[in-house]
mmCIF file of C-alpha atoms in Angstrom:
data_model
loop_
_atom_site.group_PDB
_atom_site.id
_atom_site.type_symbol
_atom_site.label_atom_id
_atom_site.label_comp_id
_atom_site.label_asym_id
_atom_site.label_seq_id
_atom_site.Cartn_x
_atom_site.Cartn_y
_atom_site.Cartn_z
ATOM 1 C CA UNK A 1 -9.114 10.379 -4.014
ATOM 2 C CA UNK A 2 -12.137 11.925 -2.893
ATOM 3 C CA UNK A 3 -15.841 10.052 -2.623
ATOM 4 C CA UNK A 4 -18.431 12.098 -1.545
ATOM 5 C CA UNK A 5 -16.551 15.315 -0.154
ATOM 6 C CA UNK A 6 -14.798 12.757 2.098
ATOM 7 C CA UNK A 7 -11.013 11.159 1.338
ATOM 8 C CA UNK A 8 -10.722 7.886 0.717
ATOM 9 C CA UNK A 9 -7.269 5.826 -0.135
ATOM 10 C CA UNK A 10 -7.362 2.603 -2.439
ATOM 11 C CA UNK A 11 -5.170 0.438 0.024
ATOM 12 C CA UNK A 12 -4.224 -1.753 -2.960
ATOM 13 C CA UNK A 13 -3.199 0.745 -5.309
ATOM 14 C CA UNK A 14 -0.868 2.142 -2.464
ATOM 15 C CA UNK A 15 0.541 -1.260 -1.815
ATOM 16 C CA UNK A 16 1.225 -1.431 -5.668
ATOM 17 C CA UNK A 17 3.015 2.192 -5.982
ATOM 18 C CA UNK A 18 4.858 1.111 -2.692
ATOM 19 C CA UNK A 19 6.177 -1.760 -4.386
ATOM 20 C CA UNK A 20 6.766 -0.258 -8.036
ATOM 21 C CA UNK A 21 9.307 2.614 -5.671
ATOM 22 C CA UNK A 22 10.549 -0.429 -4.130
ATOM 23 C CA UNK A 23 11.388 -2.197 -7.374
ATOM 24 C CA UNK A 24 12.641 1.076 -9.230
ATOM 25 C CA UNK A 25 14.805 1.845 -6.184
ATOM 26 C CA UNK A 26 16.352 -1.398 -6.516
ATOM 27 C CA UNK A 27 17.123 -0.942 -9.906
ATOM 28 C CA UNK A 28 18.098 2.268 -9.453
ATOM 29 C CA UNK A 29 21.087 1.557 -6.422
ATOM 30 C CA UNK A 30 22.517 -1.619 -9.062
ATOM 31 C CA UNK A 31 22.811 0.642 -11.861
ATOM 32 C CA UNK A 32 24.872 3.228 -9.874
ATOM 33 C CA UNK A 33 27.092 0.477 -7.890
ATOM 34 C CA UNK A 34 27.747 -1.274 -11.615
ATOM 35 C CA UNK A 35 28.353 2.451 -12.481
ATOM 36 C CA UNK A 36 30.452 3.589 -9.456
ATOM 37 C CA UNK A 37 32.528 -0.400 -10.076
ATOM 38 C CA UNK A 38 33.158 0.731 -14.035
ATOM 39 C CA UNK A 39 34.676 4.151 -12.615
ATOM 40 C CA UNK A 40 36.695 2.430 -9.844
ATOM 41 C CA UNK A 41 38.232 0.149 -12.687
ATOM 42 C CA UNK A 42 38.678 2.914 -15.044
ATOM 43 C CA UNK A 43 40.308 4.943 -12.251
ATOM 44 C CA UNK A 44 43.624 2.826 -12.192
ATOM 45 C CA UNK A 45 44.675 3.540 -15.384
ATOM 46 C CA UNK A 46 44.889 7.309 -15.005
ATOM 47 C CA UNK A 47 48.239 9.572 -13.603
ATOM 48 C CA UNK A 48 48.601 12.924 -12.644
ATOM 49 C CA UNK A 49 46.274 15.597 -12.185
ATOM 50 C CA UNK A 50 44.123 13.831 -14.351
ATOM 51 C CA UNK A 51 43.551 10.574 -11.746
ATOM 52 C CA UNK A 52 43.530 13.384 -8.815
ATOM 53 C CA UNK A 53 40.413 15.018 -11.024
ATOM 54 C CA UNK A 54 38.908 11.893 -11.617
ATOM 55 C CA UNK A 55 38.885 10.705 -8.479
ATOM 56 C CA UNK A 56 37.767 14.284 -6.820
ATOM 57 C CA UNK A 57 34.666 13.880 -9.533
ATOM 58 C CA UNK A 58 34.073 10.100 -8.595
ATOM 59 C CA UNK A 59 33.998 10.765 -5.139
ATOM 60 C CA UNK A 60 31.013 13.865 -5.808
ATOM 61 C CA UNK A 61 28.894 11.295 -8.021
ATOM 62 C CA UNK A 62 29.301 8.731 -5.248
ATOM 63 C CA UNK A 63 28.050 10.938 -2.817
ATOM 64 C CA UNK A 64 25.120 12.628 -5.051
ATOM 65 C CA UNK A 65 24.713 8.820 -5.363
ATOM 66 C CA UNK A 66 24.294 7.725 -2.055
ATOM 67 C CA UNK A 67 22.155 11.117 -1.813
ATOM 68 C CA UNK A 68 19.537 10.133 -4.228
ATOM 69 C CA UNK A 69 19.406 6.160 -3.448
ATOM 70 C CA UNK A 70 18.623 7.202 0.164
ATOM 71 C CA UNK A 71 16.062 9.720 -1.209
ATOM 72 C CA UNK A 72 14.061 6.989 -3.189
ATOM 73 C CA UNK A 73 14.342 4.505 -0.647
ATOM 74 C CA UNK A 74 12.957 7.042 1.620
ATOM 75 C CA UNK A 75 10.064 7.234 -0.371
ATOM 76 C CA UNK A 76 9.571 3.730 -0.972
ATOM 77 C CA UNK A 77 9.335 3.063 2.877
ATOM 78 C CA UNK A 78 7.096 5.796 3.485
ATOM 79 C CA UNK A 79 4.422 4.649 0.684
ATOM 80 C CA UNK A 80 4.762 1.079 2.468
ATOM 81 C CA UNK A 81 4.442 2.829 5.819
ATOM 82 C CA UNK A 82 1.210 4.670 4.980
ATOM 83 C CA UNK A 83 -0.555 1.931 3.399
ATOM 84 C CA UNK A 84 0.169 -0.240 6.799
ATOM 85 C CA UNK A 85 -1.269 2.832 8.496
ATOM 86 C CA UNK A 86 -4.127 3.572 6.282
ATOM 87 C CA UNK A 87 -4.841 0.068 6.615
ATOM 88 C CA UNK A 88 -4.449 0.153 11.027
ATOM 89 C CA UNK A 89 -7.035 2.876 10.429
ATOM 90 C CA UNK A 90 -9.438 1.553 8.357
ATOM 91 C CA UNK A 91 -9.513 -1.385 10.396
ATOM 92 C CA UNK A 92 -9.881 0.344 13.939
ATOM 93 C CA UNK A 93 -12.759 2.229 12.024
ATOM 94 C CA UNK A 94 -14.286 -0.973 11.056
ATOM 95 C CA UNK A 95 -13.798 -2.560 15.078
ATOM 96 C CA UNK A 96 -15.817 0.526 16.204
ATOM 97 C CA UNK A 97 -18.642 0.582 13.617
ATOM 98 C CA UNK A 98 -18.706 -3.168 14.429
ATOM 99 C CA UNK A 99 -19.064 -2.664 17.857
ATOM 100 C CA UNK A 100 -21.847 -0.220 18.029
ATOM 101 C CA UNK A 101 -23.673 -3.064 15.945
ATOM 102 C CA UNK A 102 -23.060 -5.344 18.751
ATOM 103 C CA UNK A 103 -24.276 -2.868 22.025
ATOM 104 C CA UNK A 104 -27.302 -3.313 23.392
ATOM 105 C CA UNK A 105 -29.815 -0.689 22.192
ATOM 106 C CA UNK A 106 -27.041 -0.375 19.112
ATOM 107 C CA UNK A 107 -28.628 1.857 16.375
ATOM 108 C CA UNK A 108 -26.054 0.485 13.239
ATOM 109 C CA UNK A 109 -28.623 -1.046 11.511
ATOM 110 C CA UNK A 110 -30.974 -4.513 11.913
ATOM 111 C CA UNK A 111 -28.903 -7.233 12.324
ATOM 112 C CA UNK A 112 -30.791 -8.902 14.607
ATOM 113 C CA UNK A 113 -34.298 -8.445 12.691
#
């Protein structure tokens, strides 16, 4: 968001998307391993070209599968990522504002008056 012409990031509302991702992923990867199990089961009662086709199709959705779970997971560690870095940041900002504050002569304000 911006404040001021100058970009600022609400730590905790990162932390809360990071874990909503987190949570949806996880729902997301049991639906499609209860999905990919009901296609396994469903696969032994098929013959013929039909099982062959089947099991060419199942083994495409387990792969765009895999493709997308990896995707979303992805994104889920880099929201969690950021917000640890945002937060590094902010807090090495804070260390050095803190520090002028504590220098002899420092000009960040009166906290010795």
């Amino acid at each position: 968001m911006m404040a001021d012409g100058k970009f600022a990031v609400d730590l905790e509302a990162l932390a809360g998307s990071a874990s909503h991702v987190t949570g949806q992923a996880e729902d997301l990867a049991i639906a499609h391993l209860a999905s990919d199990n009901r296609i396994e089961a469903a696969q032994r009662g098929w013959v013929g070209s039909s099982a062959a086709a089947l099991s060419i199709k199942a083994a495409a959705w387990l792969e765009t599968s895999r493709t997308l779970l990896t995707r979303v997971g992805g994104h889920a560690m880099a929201l969690h990522s950021e917000g640890i870095a945002f937060a590094a940041m902010e807090r090495q900002g804070s260390d050095a504002l803190r520090a002028v504050g504590l220098a002899p002569g420092g000009t960040a304000g009166s906290a010795g008056a």
